[in-house]
Short mmCIF file of C-alpha atoms and ligand atoms in Angstrom, two decimals:
data_model
loop_
_atom_site.label_atom_id
_atom_site.label_comp_id
_atom_site.label_asym_id
_atom_site.label_seq_id
_atom_site.Cartn_x
_atom_site.Cartn_y
_atom_site.Cartn_z
CA MET A 16 11.68 -11.48 -23.77
CA THR A 17 9.15 -13.37 -21.61
CA ASP A 18 5.72 -14.25 -23.01
CA MET A 19 3.00 -11.96 -21.72
CA GLN A 20 -0.58 -13.00 -21.05
CA ARG A 21 -3.48 -10.51 -20.99
CA ILE A 22 -5.87 -10.68 -18.02
CA TYR A 23 -9.09 -8.67 -17.84
CA VAL A 24 -8.91 -6.92 -14.46
CA HIS A 25 -10.79 -3.60 -14.67
CA PRO A 26 -14.41 -3.95 -15.92
CA LEU A 27 -15.91 -1.00 -17.79
CA PRO A 28 -17.97 0.50 -14.89
CA VAL A 29 -14.82 0.61 -12.73
CA ARG A 30 -12.83 2.33 -15.51
CA ILE A 31 -15.58 4.90 -16.15
CA TRP A 32 -15.91 5.55 -12.41
CA HIS A 33 -12.15 5.81 -11.99
CA TRP A 34 -11.32 8.38 -14.69
CA ALA A 35 -14.42 10.50 -13.98
CA ASN A 36 -13.42 10.40 -10.31
CA ALA A 37 -9.78 11.33 -11.02
CA LEU A 38 -10.78 14.32 -13.21
CA GLY A 39 -13.40 15.36 -10.66
CA PHE A 40 -10.89 15.20 -7.79
CA ILE A 41 -8.45 17.42 -9.69
CA ALA A 42 -11.27 19.94 -10.30
CA LEU A 43 -12.33 19.75 -6.63
CA ILE A 44 -8.76 20.27 -5.41
CA LEU A 45 -8.22 23.29 -7.68
CA THR A 46 -11.56 24.92 -6.86
CA GLY A 47 -11.07 24.00 -3.18
CA VAL A 48 -7.72 25.83 -3.12
CA GLN A 49 -9.35 28.77 -4.89
CA ILE A 50 -12.14 28.90 -2.27
CA ARG A 51 -9.94 28.52 0.78
CA TYR A 52 -6.86 30.54 -0.29
CA VAL A 53 -8.60 33.19 -2.39
CA ASP A 54 -5.48 35.00 -3.68
CA LEU A 55 -3.18 32.03 -4.06
CA ILE A 56 -3.90 30.77 -7.58
CA GLY A 57 -6.34 33.31 -9.11
CA LEU A 58 -7.87 30.71 -11.47
CA MET A 59 -11.42 32.07 -11.33
CA SER A 60 -13.70 34.20 -9.20
CA PHE A 61 -14.71 33.04 -5.73
CA ARG A 62 -18.33 32.61 -6.84
CA ALA A 63 -17.39 30.55 -9.90
CA ALA A 64 -15.14 28.35 -7.75
CA VAL A 65 -17.94 27.71 -5.22
CA SER A 66 -20.44 26.92 -7.95
CA LEU A 67 -18.08 24.57 -9.84
CA HIS A 68 -16.99 22.90 -6.60
CA ASN A 69 -20.63 22.18 -5.70
CA TRP A 70 -21.53 20.81 -9.13
CA VAL A 71 -18.51 18.57 -9.45
CA GLY A 72 -19.01 17.43 -5.85
CA TRP A 73 -22.55 16.26 -6.60
CA VAL A 74 -21.45 14.48 -9.79
CA LEU A 75 -18.79 12.61 -7.81
CA VAL A 76 -21.28 11.62 -5.10
CA GLY A 77 -23.40 10.01 -7.86
CA ASN A 78 -20.30 8.52 -9.48
CA PHE A 79 -19.28 6.89 -6.18
CA PHE A 80 -22.45 4.79 -6.32
CA ILE A 81 -21.41 3.41 -9.74
CA TRP A 82 -18.29 2.04 -8.05
CA LEU A 83 -20.16 0.82 -4.95
CA GLY A 84 -23.08 -0.65 -6.92
CA PHE A 85 -20.75 -2.47 -9.29
CA TYR A 86 -18.85 -4.17 -6.48
CA LEU A 87 -21.94 -4.89 -4.35
CA PHE A 88 -23.86 -6.54 -7.16
CA THR A 89 -21.12 -8.61 -8.80
CA ASP A 90 -18.79 -11.31 -7.53
CA LYS A 91 -15.87 -8.98 -8.33
CA ILE A 92 -16.11 -7.84 -4.70
CA ARG A 93 -13.69 -10.76 -4.13
CA VAL A 94 -10.82 -8.63 -5.47
CA TYR A 95 -11.09 -6.65 -2.24
CA HIS A 96 -11.12 -9.77 -0.04
CA PRO A 97 -8.95 -12.40 -1.67
CA GLU A 98 -7.35 -13.49 1.59
CA LEU A 99 -9.33 -14.37 4.67
CA SER A 100 -6.37 -15.04 6.99
CA PRO A 101 -5.30 -11.84 8.80
CA VAL A 102 -1.85 -13.33 9.48
CA LYS A 103 -1.23 -13.90 5.76
CA HIS A 104 -2.64 -10.46 4.97
CA PHE A 105 -0.22 -8.72 7.36
CA ARG A 106 2.74 -10.82 6.22
CA ASP A 107 1.97 -9.94 2.58
CA SER A 108 1.55 -6.24 3.50
CA PHE A 109 4.95 -6.26 5.19
CA ARG A 110 6.58 -7.94 2.17
CA GLN A 111 5.00 -5.37 -0.13
CA LEU A 112 6.25 -2.48 2.06
CA GLN A 113 9.76 -3.97 2.05
CA TYR A 114 9.56 -4.18 -1.75
CA TYR A 115 8.43 -0.54 -2.23
CA GLY A 116 10.92 0.79 0.34
CA TYR A 117 13.98 -1.29 -0.53
CA GLY A 118 13.69 -4.32 -2.85
CA ILE A 119 12.51 -2.32 -5.86
CA PHE A 120 15.74 -0.27 -5.83
CA LYS A 121 17.83 -3.48 -6.10
CA GLY A 122 15.69 -4.85 -8.94
CA ASP A 123 13.92 -7.52 -6.82
CA PRO A 124 10.73 -8.97 -8.37
CA ASN A 125 7.37 -7.68 -7.11
CA PRO A 126 6.18 -10.17 -4.43
CA HIS A 127 2.57 -9.80 -5.64
CA HIS A 128 1.39 -12.04 -8.50
CA LEU A 129 -1.63 -10.72 -10.28
CA SER A 130 -4.64 -12.77 -11.41
CA ALA A 131 -8.27 -11.96 -12.28
CA TYR A 132 -9.52 -12.24 -8.69
CA HIS A 133 -6.27 -11.12 -7.12
CA LYS A 134 -5.57 -7.86 -8.88
CA PHE A 135 -4.52 -5.92 -5.76
CA ASN A 136 -1.56 -6.54 -3.50
CA ALA A 137 -2.27 -6.66 0.26
CA LEU A 138 -1.46 -2.97 0.75
CA GLN A 139 -3.66 -1.89 -2.15
CA SER A 140 -6.71 -3.86 -1.05
CA MET A 141 -6.46 -2.41 2.47
CA ALA A 142 -5.69 1.18 1.38
CA TYR A 143 -8.41 1.24 -1.31
CA GLN A 144 -11.00 -0.05 1.16
CA ILE A 145 -10.16 2.59 3.75
CA ILE A 146 -10.23 5.27 1.04
CA MET A 147 -13.41 4.16 -0.71
CA LEU A 148 -15.50 3.03 2.28
CA LEU A 149 -14.40 5.57 4.88
CA LEU A 150 -12.53 8.61 3.56
CA VAL A 151 -14.42 9.31 0.31
CA PRO A 152 -17.87 8.98 2.02
CA LEU A 153 -16.66 11.18 4.89
CA GLN A 154 -15.45 13.75 2.37
CA PHE A 155 -18.78 13.91 0.60
CA VAL A 156 -20.94 13.79 3.73
CA THR A 157 -19.02 16.76 5.21
CA GLY A 158 -19.18 18.46 1.78
CA VAL A 159 -22.97 18.04 1.55
CA LEU A 160 -23.40 19.43 5.10
CA LEU A 161 -21.29 22.48 4.25
CA TRP A 162 -23.24 22.92 1.00
CA ASP A 163 -26.42 23.85 2.89
CA LEU A 164 -25.66 24.63 6.53
CA LYS A 165 -29.19 25.85 7.22
CA ARG A 166 -30.96 22.79 5.90
CA PHE A 167 -28.54 20.43 7.67
CA SER A 168 -28.11 22.47 10.86
CA GLY A 169 -29.31 19.56 13.04
CA ALA A 170 -26.72 17.17 11.59
CA VAL A 171 -23.98 19.83 11.71
CA GLU A 172 -24.63 20.40 15.42
CA PHE A 173 -24.72 16.64 15.97
CA PHE A 174 -21.19 16.33 14.54
CA GLY A 175 -19.88 19.17 16.74
CA GLY A 176 -20.61 22.31 14.74
CA VAL A 177 -19.39 23.99 11.53
CA ARG A 178 -15.78 24.17 12.66
CA VAL A 179 -15.54 20.42 13.23
CA VAL A 180 -17.27 19.58 9.93
CA ASP A 181 -15.11 22.09 8.03
CA THR A 182 -11.88 20.90 9.68
CA VAL A 183 -12.62 17.27 8.75
CA HIS A 184 -13.39 18.35 5.16
CA VAL A 185 -10.12 20.34 4.88
CA LEU A 186 -7.97 17.62 6.52
CA LEU A 187 -9.36 15.10 4.03
CA PHE A 188 -8.67 17.59 1.22
CA ILE A 189 -5.00 17.66 2.34
CA PHE A 190 -4.94 13.85 2.44
CA PHE A 191 -6.44 13.55 -1.07
CA THR A 192 -4.03 16.15 -2.46
CA ALA A 193 -1.13 14.01 -1.18
CA PHE A 194 -2.87 10.85 -2.39
CA ILE A 195 -3.24 12.16 -5.94
CA LEU A 196 0.57 12.52 -6.08
CA VAL A 197 1.55 9.23 -4.36
CA HIS A 198 -1.10 7.04 -6.02
CA PRO A 199 0.06 7.64 -9.65
CA TYR A 200 3.68 7.11 -8.51
CA LEU A 201 2.79 3.69 -7.05
CA ALA A 202 0.68 2.97 -10.14
CA SER A 203 3.78 3.60 -12.31
CA LEU A 204 5.66 0.67 -10.72
CA GLY A 205 4.29 -2.03 -13.04
CA HIS A 206 6.47 -4.07 -15.43
CA THR A 207 6.68 -0.83 -17.48
CA PRO A 208 5.90 2.65 -16.08
CA SER A 209 2.73 2.93 -18.18
CA ALA A 210 1.47 -0.68 -17.74
CA HIS A 211 -1.08 -0.02 -14.96
CA PHE A 212 -2.28 3.22 -16.61
CA LYS A 213 -2.93 1.35 -19.87
CA ALA A 214 -4.75 -1.36 -17.89
CA MET A 215 -7.04 1.25 -16.32
CA ILE A 216 -7.89 2.40 -19.88
CA THR A 217 -8.20 -0.93 -21.74
CA GLY A 218 -9.21 -3.14 -18.79
CA TYR A 219 -6.39 -5.63 -19.53
CA GLU A 220 -3.26 -6.10 -17.45
CA GLU A 221 -0.26 -7.89 -19.00
CA VAL A 222 1.46 -10.50 -16.83
CA ASP A 223 4.33 -12.98 -17.33
CA GLU A 224 3.05 -16.39 -18.43
C1 LIG B 302 -4.49 11.77 -11.63
C2 LIG B 302 -5.22 10.98 -10.92
C3 LIG B 302 -5.16 9.47 -10.87
C4 LIG B 302 -4.40 8.56 -11.61
C5 LIG B 302 -3.37 8.87 -12.69
C6 LIG B 302 -4.77 7.22 -11.16
C7 LIG B 302 -4.27 6.03 -11.64
C8 LIG B 302 -4.71 4.76 -11.30
C9 LIG B 302 -4.28 3.52 -11.88
C10 LIG B 302 -3.27 3.41 -13.01
C11 LIG B 302 -4.93 2.49 -11.28
C12 LIG B 302 -4.80 0.98 -11.58
C13 LIG B 302 -3.64 0.40 -10.87
C14 LIG B 302 -3.81 0.34 -9.39
O1 LIG B 302 -4.79 -0.25 -8.91
O2 LIG B 302 -2.95 0.89 -8.69
C15 LIG B 302 -5.81 3.07 -10.28
C16 LIG B 302 -6.67 2.35 -9.47
C17 LIG B 302 -7.47 2.91 -8.48
N1 LIG B 302 -7.53 4.26 -8.15
FE1 LIG B 302 -6.65 5.79 -9.14
N2 LIG B 302 -5.74 7.34 -10.19
C18 LIG B 302 -6.00 8.70 -9.98
C19 LIG B 302 -6.89 9.24 -9.07
C20 LIG B 302 -7.60 8.53 -8.12
C21 LIG B 302 -8.43 9.11 -7.10
C22 LIG B 302 -8.65 10.61 -6.90
C23 LIG B 302 -8.95 8.07 -6.38
C24 LIG B 302 -9.89 8.07 -5.17
C25 LIG B 302 -10.20 9.11 -4.47
C26 LIG B 302 -8.46 6.84 -6.94
C27 LIG B 302 -8.76 5.58 -6.47
C28 LIG B 302 -8.40 4.40 -7.08
C29 LIG B 302 -8.92 3.09 -6.71
C30 LIG B 302 -9.92 2.82 -5.56
C31 LIG B 302 -8.38 2.17 -7.60
C32 LIG B 302 -8.70 0.69 -7.66
C33 LIG B 302 -9.98 0.63 -8.50
C34 LIG B 302 -10.63 -0.74 -8.58
O3 LIG B 302 -10.15 -1.53 -9.40
O4 LIG B 302 -11.57 -0.98 -7.82
N3 LIG B 302 -7.64 7.16 -8.01
N4 LIG B 302 -5.65 4.45 -10.32
#
């Protein structure tokens, strides 16, 4: 057996944000399905689903700023930009894709080597940035507009009307529902299936010395 070294990769604010966010997303997906497809799952009344969806939505908007604030005000922001050369970034992304699509099934080693300031592979750092800086904010901005159409009627019209705002919100809901299935699968591809999950709980990732 190879010697393993423990590296602290997920600071406490990130772990708190992450698990509150994951639970919140599951609640938002379930209540969202209940609101949109009233008879499909029959979990609770329409009114209860709307009320819970709004509350959890607001909590997650606040929670997002824990994540953003942490990265903006610490040097850990470097984990999202370890590589400044776009050529190297795209070459590493391609290698990582080859590994997930093919190499992993032949037992090839993961091309990404983790360290404290390099905890994400090239695909992760790009995907997480698009998700956290574009898709999550878009989801909650459209959610807040739909929450009080009267108060935000000016902004709703600016974005093209209720149908546009609602369609963007629902398309993102479909994306996040798919994401919440694919993301844990990819997270289970560590040196053991539970390694990355444990790391997101304890903060420490184990790597070969
Ligand atoms: C059942 C739900 C979820 C599970 C089991 C899960 C699991 C994990 C695990 C194990 C990691 C650490 C390994 C890695 O970076 O891949 C992680 C990181 C991450 N997850 Fe999730 N996740 C869930 C839901 C979500 C949701 C809903 C989002 C966003 C909408 C999300 C966004 C992220 C981000 C941005 C990171 C990197 C965090 C950082 O270090 O800055 N996750 N997740």
